[in-house]
Amino acid sequence: MPNVEKLSLSGCTISYEFDPYVKGSETRESASVLTFVNIKAFLKQQGKKLTSLNLSKTGLPGSSLRELAAVPGIAIQKLNIAGNRDLNDDDILALVKKQTGLTSLNVAMCGELTSQTVLHIETHVPQMQFLNFSKCRRMREVAASKLYTLPGLQYISFAECPQVTSKALIAGFCSKPMPHLSSICLAHCTLVRDEFVEALGKAVPHLQELDLTSCLAITDRSVHAIAASFPELKRLSVAWCKNVTDYGILGLEKPSEEVGAKRLCELNGGRFSRNFGTIGFFSPPSAAEMTVCKITQEEALALLAQRDAGLPTGLQRLARLRVLDLSTCQQLSDLGITCAIRFRELVCLRLNMCTGVTDQSLVAIATNVPSLEELSISQCYQVTDEGVTTVVKRLQRLTFLDISCNDKLTNRTLASISQHCRCLQKLDVSLCSQMSHDALDKLQYHLPHLVSLQSRLVV
């Protein structure tokens, strides 16, 4: 194989020591076992032809990573070493000193790495374009605050890095121009606030992908800023952002801010109670904190009139949006979904656990999102056969449909899917108690192209 440019050994069992019972014993070449010596020999043969290497989840120790980086003649540009938990900051330093041509580095789930790793990267490989620090939970503010020193950065992920703050992100992304940045993932970063999203909109208006999943403090302010500032956005996730309401996706201001920044989902709702002997340690949220903000009919009519005048508002301004995840935004209602979800190019929509969604929303989606290929409405308990039937009749491009955990759906829904979903490849009907195995067998007979059918606990 003299011309291999990309090599993936992800998840492979690699022997880094010849005798696992003798610590420090050297590996040897083997014809029957994949050893690290074999890999180094192959890399030497390939030289500069090999530009992409994937050693994720192989138990790669730091000493072997240093040997790999020092192999003469290789010039790796893309390296994936995710899931190798023994790697530390010094190992990454040795790597970036030797492989100065790196443009892509994935170190997700390397739990021993700290902010020092980011500083090493910024010093030795400033041309970096792709960085993934997902689940590197020891990353602190400084890891994000110096990102402006990587002007060519295109993708960055700090997913599940709970110590990364809005202040650090503003310093990292907004201090200097970052003309190539197109994708940011901050899923489960609970310290991210509206201020960061607003600042990002001014500094990086060309952003195409933004993941704010489970950023619990995000409110309608962020949704307004996203709709107003990112006209090129193609992927957006605000799943589990429970403070997002109809006002946000419709682009309307709330009539009052009585709840404001101190709502339950802002992490300040549970307060310590002195009466712990009788009612428990934490008092329940007040009625004001649990109030669901619903838009009035008059406001919706005013919004529609404005749209008819040629002035789109709210999420409607994101005309290029292709993937939208609003899962568990439980303050959304039919009125918001009906008026705001109108996209000609949207191919993926997730509304799991949006308990305000009914058949009215599904009818509107079937009419207003003609290009939809993937739809998830798991645990939308008000949805019935009529709504799903309308969807599958009108959306002929559907390849993925998740309707699991909806007790009101029956075999009639399966019959409609069998009749109309000629492109469907994946279907999830798990925990739909009103469906039967016989109906599922008929569905599989009529849809031979179905490659995945999840039907857990269907009796």
Short mmCIF file of C-alpha atoms in Angstrom, two decimals:
data_model
loop_
_atom_site.label_atom_id
_atom_site.label_comp_id
_atom_site.label_asym_id
_atom_site.label_seq_id
_atom_site.Cartn_x
_atom_site.Cartn_y
_atom_site.Cartn_z
CA MET A 1 0.00 0.00 0.00
CA PRO A 2 2.44 2.67 -1.14
CA ASN A 3 -0.08 5.50 -1.69
CA VAL A 4 -2.24 5.47 1.44
CA GLU A 5 -3.24 8.99 2.43
CA LYS A 6 -5.74 8.20 5.20
CA LEU A 7 -5.47 5.45 7.80
CA SER A 8 -8.10 4.65 10.45
CA LEU A 9 -7.45 2.16 13.24
CA SER A 10 -10.21 3.46 15.50
CA GLY A 11 -11.11 0.98 18.21
CA CYS A 12 -8.51 -1.57 17.13
CA THR A 13 -6.67 -3.66 19.70
CA ILE A 14 -3.04 -2.61 19.44
CA SER A 15 -0.21 -4.19 21.40
CA TYR A 16 2.05 -1.47 22.77
CA GLU A 17 4.10 -3.87 24.90
CA PHE A 18 5.30 -7.30 23.78
CA ASP A 19 4.87 -8.89 27.20
CA PRO A 20 1.98 -7.29 29.06
CA TYR A 21 3.19 -8.85 32.32
CA VAL A 22 6.61 -7.19 32.10
CA LYS A 23 6.30 -3.45 32.35
CA GLY A 24 8.43 -1.55 29.89
CA SER A 25 9.13 -4.52 27.62
CA GLU A 26 9.63 -3.51 23.99
CA THR A 27 7.17 -4.41 21.27
CA ARG A 28 8.22 -6.47 18.28
CA GLU A 29 7.02 -6.85 14.76
CA SER A 30 4.38 -9.54 14.43
CA ALA A 31 2.58 -11.23 11.57
CA SER A 32 -0.43 -12.17 13.68
CA VAL A 33 -0.83 -9.35 16.21
CA LEU A 34 -1.20 -5.64 15.45
CA THR A 35 1.66 -4.02 17.35
CA PHE A 36 2.79 -0.44 17.60
CA VAL A 37 6.08 -1.48 15.94
CA ASN A 38 4.10 -2.58 12.89
CA ILE A 39 2.34 0.77 12.78
CA LYS A 40 5.60 2.74 13.01
CA ALA A 41 7.14 0.64 10.26
CA PHE A 42 4.17 1.35 8.03
CA LEU A 43 4.35 5.07 8.74
CA LYS A 44 8.02 5.13 7.80
CA GLN A 45 7.19 3.52 4.46
CA GLN A 46 4.40 5.99 3.72
CA GLY A 47 6.37 9.09 4.63
CA LYS A 48 4.66 12.33 3.72
CA LYS A 49 1.97 10.59 1.68
CA LEU A 50 0.00 9.77 4.83
CA THR A 51 -1.78 12.94 5.93
CA SER A 52 -4.67 11.62 8.06
CA LEU A 53 -4.40 9.18 10.99
CA ASN A 54 -7.14 7.94 13.33
CA LEU A 55 -6.03 6.18 16.52
CA SER A 56 -9.10 6.97 18.61
CA LYS A 57 -10.07 4.55 21.39
CA THR A 58 -6.98 2.39 20.96
CA GLY A 59 -5.53 2.87 24.46
CA LEU A 60 -2.69 4.94 23.02
CA PRO A 61 -0.23 5.77 25.83
CA GLY A 62 1.65 9.04 25.94
CA SER A 63 5.04 7.40 25.28
CA SER A 64 3.74 5.87 22.06
CA LEU A 65 2.28 9.19 20.92
CA ARG A 66 5.70 10.78 21.35
CA GLU A 67 7.34 8.01 19.34
CA LEU A 68 4.70 8.43 16.66
CA ALA A 69 5.31 12.15 16.38
CA ALA A 70 9.06 11.55 16.05
CA VAL A 71 8.86 9.03 13.19
CA PRO A 72 11.15 10.50 10.50
CA GLY A 73 9.59 11.63 7.27
CA ILE A 74 5.92 11.78 8.26
CA ALA A 75 3.87 14.97 8.12
CA ILE A 76 0.42 14.33 9.58
CA GLN A 77 -2.18 17.01 8.97
CA LYS A 78 -5.24 15.40 10.57
CA LEU A 79 -4.95 13.37 13.79
CA ASN A 80 -7.72 11.77 15.82
CA ILE A 81 -6.65 10.44 19.23
CA ALA A 82 -10.01 10.79 20.98
CA GLY A 83 -10.81 8.49 23.88
CA ASN A 84 -7.19 7.78 24.87
CA ARG A 85 -7.51 8.78 28.50
CA ASP A 86 -3.86 8.41 29.53
CA LEU A 87 -2.64 11.29 27.38
CA ASN A 88 -1.54 14.45 29.18
CA ASP A 89 -0.45 17.99 28.32
CA ASP A 90 3.23 17.08 27.94
CA ASP A 91 2.37 14.40 25.38
CA ILE A 92 0.46 16.95 23.29
CA LEU A 93 3.41 19.36 23.59
CA ALA A 94 5.77 16.72 22.21
CA LEU A 95 3.31 16.07 19.39
CA VAL A 96 2.85 19.67 18.25
CA LYS A 97 6.58 20.38 18.44
CA LYS A 98 7.30 17.58 15.96
CA GLN A 99 4.18 17.71 13.76
CA THR A 100 4.05 21.41 13.03
CA GLY A 101 1.85 20.90 9.97
CA LEU A 102 -1.19 19.77 11.98
CA THR A 103 -4.46 21.40 10.90
CA SER A 104 -6.94 19.07 12.62
CA LEU A 105 -6.75 17.55 16.12
CA ASN A 106 -9.42 15.56 17.93
CA VAL A 107 -8.67 14.90 21.61
CA ALA A 108 -12.26 14.40 22.81
CA MET A 109 -12.65 12.32 25.99
CA CYS A 110 -8.97 12.71 26.93
CA GLY A 111 -9.80 13.57 30.51
CA GLU A 112 -6.26 14.36 31.71
CA LEU A 113 -5.81 17.27 29.31
CA THR A 114 -6.05 20.78 30.72
CA SER A 115 -5.99 24.32 29.36
CA GLN A 116 -2.23 23.99 28.94
CA THR A 117 -2.88 21.81 25.90
CA VAL A 118 -4.67 24.68 24.18
CA LEU A 119 -1.76 27.01 24.91
CA HIS A 120 0.69 24.49 23.40
CA ILE A 121 -1.43 24.29 20.25
CA GLU A 122 -1.67 28.07 19.94
CA THR A 123 2.11 28.39 20.29
CA HIS A 124 3.32 25.65 17.94
CA VAL A 125 0.52 25.08 15.39
CA PRO A 126 -1.24 28.44 14.94
CA GLN A 127 -2.56 27.29 11.55
CA MET A 128 -4.98 24.84 13.29
CA GLN A 129 -8.39 24.62 11.63
CA PHE A 130 -10.26 21.86 13.52
CA LEU A 131 -10.21 21.35 17.30
CA ASN A 132 -12.35 19.00 19.37
CA PHE A 133 -12.06 19.17 23.16
CA SER A 134 -15.39 17.49 23.94
CA LYS A 135 -15.55 15.97 27.43
CA CYS A 136 -12.14 17.35 28.40
CA ARG A 137 -13.65 18.49 31.67
CA ARG A 138 -10.46 19.98 33.10
CA MET A 139 -10.47 22.74 30.50
CA ARG A 140 -10.82 26.13 32.20
CA GLU A 141 -11.49 29.70 31.05
CA VAL A 142 -8.01 30.27 29.63
CA ALA A 143 -8.58 27.45 27.13
CA ALA A 144 -11.19 29.55 25.36
CA SER A 145 -9.90 33.06 26.02
CA LYS A 146 -6.88 32.75 23.68
CA LEU A 147 -8.59 31.19 20.66
CA TYR A 148 -8.22 34.45 18.72
CA THR A 149 -4.56 33.45 18.22
CA LEU A 150 -5.79 30.77 15.78
CA PRO A 151 -7.00 32.95 12.88
CA GLY A 152 -7.59 29.98 10.56
CA LEU A 153 -9.87 28.11 12.99
CA GLN A 154 -12.97 26.68 11.30
CA TYR A 155 -14.43 24.29 13.90
CA ILE A 156 -14.20 24.23 17.69
CA SER A 157 -15.96 22.05 20.25
CA PHE A 158 -15.99 22.52 24.02
CA ALA A 159 -18.97 20.20 24.52
CA GLU A 160 -19.29 19.07 28.14
CA CYS A 161 -16.52 21.34 29.36
CA PRO A 162 -18.42 22.78 32.34
CA GLN A 163 -15.76 25.31 33.42
CA VAL A 164 -15.77 27.29 30.15
CA THR A 165 -17.51 30.62 30.77
CA SER A 166 -19.17 33.24 28.62
CA LYS A 167 -16.53 35.81 29.54
CA ALA A 168 -13.73 33.55 28.28
CA LEU A 169 -15.63 32.72 25.10
CA ILE A 170 -16.23 36.39 24.36
CA ALA A 171 -12.51 37.06 24.79
CA GLY A 172 -11.58 34.13 22.55
CA PHE A 173 -14.02 34.65 19.69
CA CYS A 174 -14.68 38.38 19.71
CA SER A 175 -11.30 40.01 20.43
CA LYS A 176 -10.00 39.69 16.87
CA PRO A 177 -11.58 38.79 13.51
CA MET A 178 -11.97 35.06 12.83
CA PRO A 179 -12.98 35.06 9.17
CA HIS A 180 -12.92 31.28 8.69
CA LEU A 181 -14.85 30.17 11.80
CA SER A 182 -17.98 28.33 10.67
CA SER A 183 -18.93 25.85 13.42
CA ILE A 184 -19.08 26.08 17.23
CA CYS A 185 -20.25 23.35 19.62
CA LEU A 186 -20.90 24.33 23.24
CA ALA A 187 -23.32 21.56 24.19
CA HIS A 188 -23.75 21.11 27.96
CA CYS A 189 -21.66 24.19 28.76
CA THR A 190 -23.93 25.40 31.53
CA LEU A 191 -22.04 28.67 32.13
CA VAL A 192 -22.82 30.02 28.65
CA ARG A 193 -25.12 33.05 28.81
CA ASP A 194 -27.08 35.26 26.43
CA GLU A 195 -24.32 37.87 26.50
CA PHE A 196 -21.96 35.53 24.68
CA VAL A 197 -24.46 34.72 21.91
CA GLU A 198 -25.14 38.41 21.35
CA ALA A 199 -21.43 39.23 21.20
CA LEU A 200 -20.78 36.28 18.87
CA GLY A 201 -23.42 37.52 16.47
CA LYS A 202 -21.57 40.79 16.08
CA ALA A 203 -18.10 39.23 15.77
CA VAL A 204 -18.80 36.12 13.64
CA PRO A 205 -21.89 36.81 11.50
CA HIS A 206 -20.82 34.22 8.93
CA LEU A 207 -21.28 31.29 11.34
CA GLN A 208 -22.94 28.23 9.78
CA GLU A 209 -23.32 25.78 12.70
CA LEU A 210 -24.13 26.50 16.35
CA ASP A 211 -24.84 23.89 19.02
CA LEU A 212 -26.15 25.22 22.34
CA THR A 213 -27.72 21.97 23.55
CA SER A 214 -28.37 22.00 27.32
CA CYS A 215 -27.02 25.51 27.81
CA LEU A 216 -29.65 25.97 30.49
CA ALA A 217 -29.25 29.73 30.94
CA ILE A 218 -29.99 30.51 27.29
CA THR A 219 -33.23 32.46 26.84
CA ASP A 220 -35.22 34.15 24.08
CA ARG A 221 -32.56 36.88 23.97
CA SER A 222 -30.15 34.41 22.41
CA VAL A 223 -32.73 33.18 19.91
CA HIS A 224 -33.40 36.79 18.87
CA ALA A 225 -29.65 37.40 18.45
CA ILE A 226 -29.21 34.20 16.42
CA ALA A 227 -32.07 35.06 14.08
CA ALA A 228 -30.83 38.62 13.58
CA SER A 229 -27.08 37.97 13.30
CA PHE A 230 -26.44 34.67 11.49
CA PRO A 231 -28.03 34.80 8.02
CA GLU A 232 -25.83 31.93 6.77
CA LEU A 233 -26.66 29.53 9.62
CA LYS A 234 -27.42 25.97 8.47
CA ARG A 235 -27.47 23.98 11.72
CA LEU A 236 -28.91 25.16 15.03
CA SER A 237 -29.56 23.30 18.27
CA VAL A 238 -31.14 24.83 21.35
CA ALA A 239 -32.38 21.48 22.68
CA TRP A 240 -32.99 21.39 26.44
CA CYS A 241 -32.87 25.17 26.61
CA LYS A 242 -36.06 25.29 28.62
CA ASN A 243 -36.25 29.09 28.76
CA VAL A 244 -36.86 29.33 25.01
CA THR A 245 -40.47 30.22 24.29
CA ASP A 246 -42.76 31.14 21.43
CA TYR A 247 -41.63 34.74 21.81
CA GLY A 248 -38.08 33.73 20.96
CA ILE A 249 -38.72 31.71 17.83
CA LEU A 250 -41.25 34.28 16.58
CA GLY A 251 -38.97 37.25 17.21
CA LEU A 252 -41.31 39.00 19.62
CA GLU A 253 -40.49 40.74 22.89
CA LYS A 254 -42.21 39.44 26.00
CA PRO A 255 -44.84 41.79 27.41
CA SER A 256 -43.15 41.69 30.81
CA GLU A 257 -39.98 40.33 32.36
CA GLU A 258 -41.28 39.34 35.78
CA VAL A 259 -39.44 36.07 35.72
CA GLY A 260 -36.33 37.26 33.86
CA ALA A 261 -32.93 35.93 34.73
CA LYS A 262 -34.07 34.31 37.99
CA ARG A 263 -36.29 31.61 36.51
CA LEU A 264 -35.93 28.02 37.52
CA CYS A 265 -33.93 27.10 34.42
CA GLU A 266 -31.44 29.87 35.22
CA LEU A 267 -30.25 27.54 37.98
CA ASN A 268 -31.45 29.84 40.78
CA GLY A 269 -34.96 28.43 41.25
CA GLY A 270 -34.10 25.90 43.96
CA ARG A 271 -33.26 27.83 47.13
CA PHE A 272 -32.05 26.41 50.40
CA SER A 273 -34.81 26.22 52.98
CA ARG A 274 -34.28 26.59 56.73
CA ASN A 275 -37.31 24.39 57.32
CA PHE A 276 -35.44 21.31 56.14
CA GLY A 277 -36.82 19.24 59.02
CA THR A 278 -40.36 19.38 57.69
CA ILE A 279 -40.33 20.05 53.96
CA GLY A 280 -36.90 18.94 52.77
CA PHE A 281 -33.71 20.72 51.87
CA PHE A 282 -34.98 22.69 48.86
CA SER A 283 -38.21 24.60 48.46
CA PRO A 284 -40.32 23.97 45.34
CA PRO A 285 -40.27 26.59 42.57
CA SER A 286 -42.83 29.33 42.88
CA ALA A 287 -45.85 29.58 40.62
CA ALA A 288 -44.27 32.52 38.78
CA GLU A 289 -41.19 30.47 37.99
CA MET A 290 -43.27 27.65 36.53
CA THR A 291 -45.48 29.90 34.40
CA VAL A 292 -45.34 28.99 30.73
CA CYS A 293 -45.21 32.09 28.54
CA LYS A 294 -47.68 31.66 25.69
CA ILE A 295 -48.13 34.12 22.89
CA THR A 296 -51.57 35.60 22.37
CA GLN A 297 -53.65 35.31 19.23
CA GLU A 298 -53.43 39.06 18.66
CA GLU A 299 -49.62 38.98 18.70
CA ALA A 300 -49.58 36.10 16.24
CA LEU A 301 -51.88 37.94 13.84
CA ALA A 302 -49.68 41.03 14.03
CA LEU A 303 -46.64 38.91 13.26
CA LEU A 304 -48.32 37.29 10.26
CA ALA A 305 -49.30 40.71 8.94
CA GLN A 306 -45.68 41.83 9.21
CA ARG A 307 -44.52 38.71 7.36
CA ASP A 308 -47.08 39.30 4.63
CA ALA A 309 -45.54 42.72 4.19
CA GLY A 310 -42.27 41.01 3.28
CA LEU A 311 -40.53 41.34 6.63
CA PRO A 312 -39.65 37.91 8.08
CA THR A 313 -39.11 37.78 11.83
CA GLY A 314 -37.74 35.31 14.35
CA LEU A 315 -36.26 32.08 13.08
CA GLN A 316 -37.85 32.80 9.71
CA ARG A 317 -34.87 35.04 8.99
CA LEU A 318 -32.61 31.95 8.84
CA ALA A 319 -33.57 31.10 5.28
CA ARG A 320 -30.65 28.68 4.78
CA LEU A 321 -31.35 26.57 7.86
CA ARG A 322 -31.18 22.83 7.20
CA VAL A 323 -31.08 21.26 10.69
CA LEU A 324 -33.08 22.56 13.67
CA ASP A 325 -33.27 20.93 17.11
CA LEU A 326 -35.84 22.32 19.56
CA SER A 327 -36.15 19.18 21.68
CA THR A 328 -37.43 19.67 25.23
CA CYS A 329 -38.25 23.34 24.70
CA GLN A 330 -41.44 22.73 26.61
CA GLN A 331 -42.68 26.30 26.50
CA LEU A 332 -43.25 26.10 22.75
CA SER A 333 -46.85 25.77 21.62
CA ASP A 334 -48.76 25.10 18.42
CA LEU A 335 -48.95 28.81 17.71
CA GLY A 336 -45.18 29.25 17.77
CA ILE A 337 -44.45 26.13 15.72
CA THR A 338 -47.13 26.98 13.17
CA CYS A 339 -45.94 30.55 12.61
CA ALA A 340 -42.16 30.16 12.97
CA ILE A 341 -41.25 26.79 11.41
CA ARG A 342 -41.47 27.72 7.73
CA PHE A 343 -38.30 26.72 5.90
CA ARG A 344 -38.02 25.63 2.29
CA GLU A 345 -34.59 24.01 2.72
CA LEU A 346 -34.93 22.42 6.18
CA VAL A 347 -34.16 18.68 6.04
CA CYS A 348 -34.02 17.74 9.76
CA LEU A 349 -36.37 18.84 12.56
CA ARG A 350 -36.32 17.54 16.14
CA LEU A 351 -39.18 18.34 18.51
CA ASN A 352 -38.74 15.53 21.04
CA MET A 353 -40.46 16.15 24.39
CA CYS A 354 -42.08 19.37 23.19
CA THR A 355 -45.24 18.64 25.11
CA GLY A 356 -47.13 21.59 23.62
CA VAL A 357 -46.97 20.10 20.11
CA THR A 358 -50.27 18.70 18.80
CA ASP A 359 -51.65 17.62 15.43
CA GLN A 360 -52.00 21.30 14.51
CA SER A 361 -48.22 21.67 14.57
CA LEU A 362 -47.73 18.54 12.47
CA VAL A 363 -50.16 19.76 9.81
CA ALA A 364 -48.29 23.08 9.64
CA ILE A 365 -44.92 21.30 9.40
CA ALA A 366 -46.21 19.08 6.59
CA THR A 367 -47.30 22.20 4.70
CA ASN A 368 -44.48 24.65 5.47
CA VAL A 369 -41.39 22.39 5.41
CA PRO A 370 -41.63 20.54 2.09
CA SER A 371 -37.99 19.35 1.97
CA LEU A 372 -38.05 17.59 5.34
CA GLU A 373 -36.24 14.24 5.42
CA GLU A 374 -35.85 13.61 9.18
CA LEU A 375 -38.51 14.24 11.82
CA SER A 376 -38.36 13.40 15.54
CA ILE A 377 -41.45 13.87 17.72
CA SER A 378 -40.73 11.39 20.52
CA GLN A 379 -42.73 11.94 23.72
CA CYS A 380 -45.07 14.49 22.18
CA TYR A 381 -47.96 12.89 24.01
CA GLN A 382 -50.73 15.00 22.37
CA VAL A 383 -49.93 13.78 18.86
CA THR A 384 -52.48 11.39 17.30
CA ASP A 385 -52.85 9.24 14.18
CA GLU A 386 -54.39 12.12 12.21
CA GLY A 387 -51.35 14.35 12.61
CA VAL A 388 -48.78 11.69 11.70
CA THR A 389 -50.90 10.56 8.74
CA THR A 390 -50.91 14.10 7.38
CA VAL A 391 -47.13 14.28 7.74
CA VAL A 392 -46.38 11.03 5.91
CA LYS A 393 -48.83 11.84 3.11
CA ARG A 394 -47.30 15.22 2.33
CA LEU A 395 -43.61 14.70 3.13
CA GLN A 396 -42.57 12.14 0.54
CA ARG A 397 -38.84 12.59 1.19
CA LEU A 398 -38.87 11.27 4.77
CA THR A 399 -36.01 8.85 5.41
CA PHE A 400 -36.03 8.99 9.25
CA LEU A 401 -39.06 9.14 11.54
CA ASP A 402 -39.05 8.94 15.34
CA ILE A 403 -42.54 8.72 16.87
CA SER A 404 -41.57 6.70 19.94
CA CYS A 405 -43.24 7.03 23.36
CA ASN A 406 -46.55 8.33 21.99
CA ASP A 407 -49.40 6.33 23.50
CA LYS A 408 -52.10 7.84 21.27
CA LEU A 409 -50.57 6.41 18.08
CA THR A 410 -52.10 3.15 16.86
CA ASN A 411 -51.79 0.68 14.00
CA ARG A 412 -53.46 3.26 11.78
CA THR A 413 -50.24 5.27 11.87
CA LEU A 414 -48.26 2.19 10.78
CA ALA A 415 -50.69 1.60 7.91
CA SER A 416 -50.23 5.19 6.72
CA ILE A 417 -46.45 4.87 6.90
CA SER A 418 -46.59 1.62 4.91
CA GLN A 419 -48.64 3.28 2.22
CA HIS A 420 -46.88 6.62 1.81
CA CYS A 421 -43.26 6.44 3.06
CA ARG A 422 -41.49 4.94 0.07
CA CYS A 423 -38.11 6.49 1.00
CA LEU A 424 -38.18 5.66 4.72
CA GLN A 425 -35.04 3.93 5.99
CA LYS A 426 -35.23 4.32 9.78
CA LEU A 427 -38.29 4.20 12.01
CA ASP A 428 -38.62 4.28 15.81
CA VAL A 429 -41.96 3.28 17.38
CA SER A 430 -40.60 2.13 20.74
CA LEU A 431 -43.02 2.28 23.68
CA CYS A 432 -46.04 3.01 21.50
CA SER A 433 -48.39 0.85 23.53
CA GLN A 434 -51.30 0.94 21.05
CA MET A 435 -49.32 -0.70 18.24
CA SER A 436 -49.01 -4.43 17.60
CA HIS A 437 -46.33 -6.76 16.27
CA ASP A 438 -48.63 -7.93 13.49
CA ALA A 439 -48.93 -4.38 12.17
CA LEU A 440 -45.16 -4.01 12.35
CA ASP A 441 -44.70 -7.21 10.33
CA LYS A 442 -47.02 -5.84 7.65
CA LEU A 443 -45.09 -2.58 7.61
CA GLN A 444 -41.80 -4.39 7.08
CA TYR A 445 -43.33 -6.39 4.24
CA HIS A 446 -44.49 -3.25 2.43
CA LEU A 447 -41.23 -1.34 3.11
CA PRO A 448 -38.42 -3.75 2.18
CA HIS A 449 -35.95 -0.86 2.00
CA LEU A 450 -36.36 -0.15 5.75
CA VAL A 451 -32.93 -0.76 7.29
CA SER A 452 -33.68 0.07 10.96
CA LEU A 453 -36.86 -0.51 12.96
CA GLN A 454 -36.85 0.21 16.69
CA SER A 455 -39.88 -1.31 18.39
CA ARG A 456 -38.95 -1.89 22.03
CA LEU A 457 -41.82 -2.97 24.26
CA VAL A 458 -44.37 -2.98 21.46
CA VAL A 459 -46.74 -5.81 22.39
#
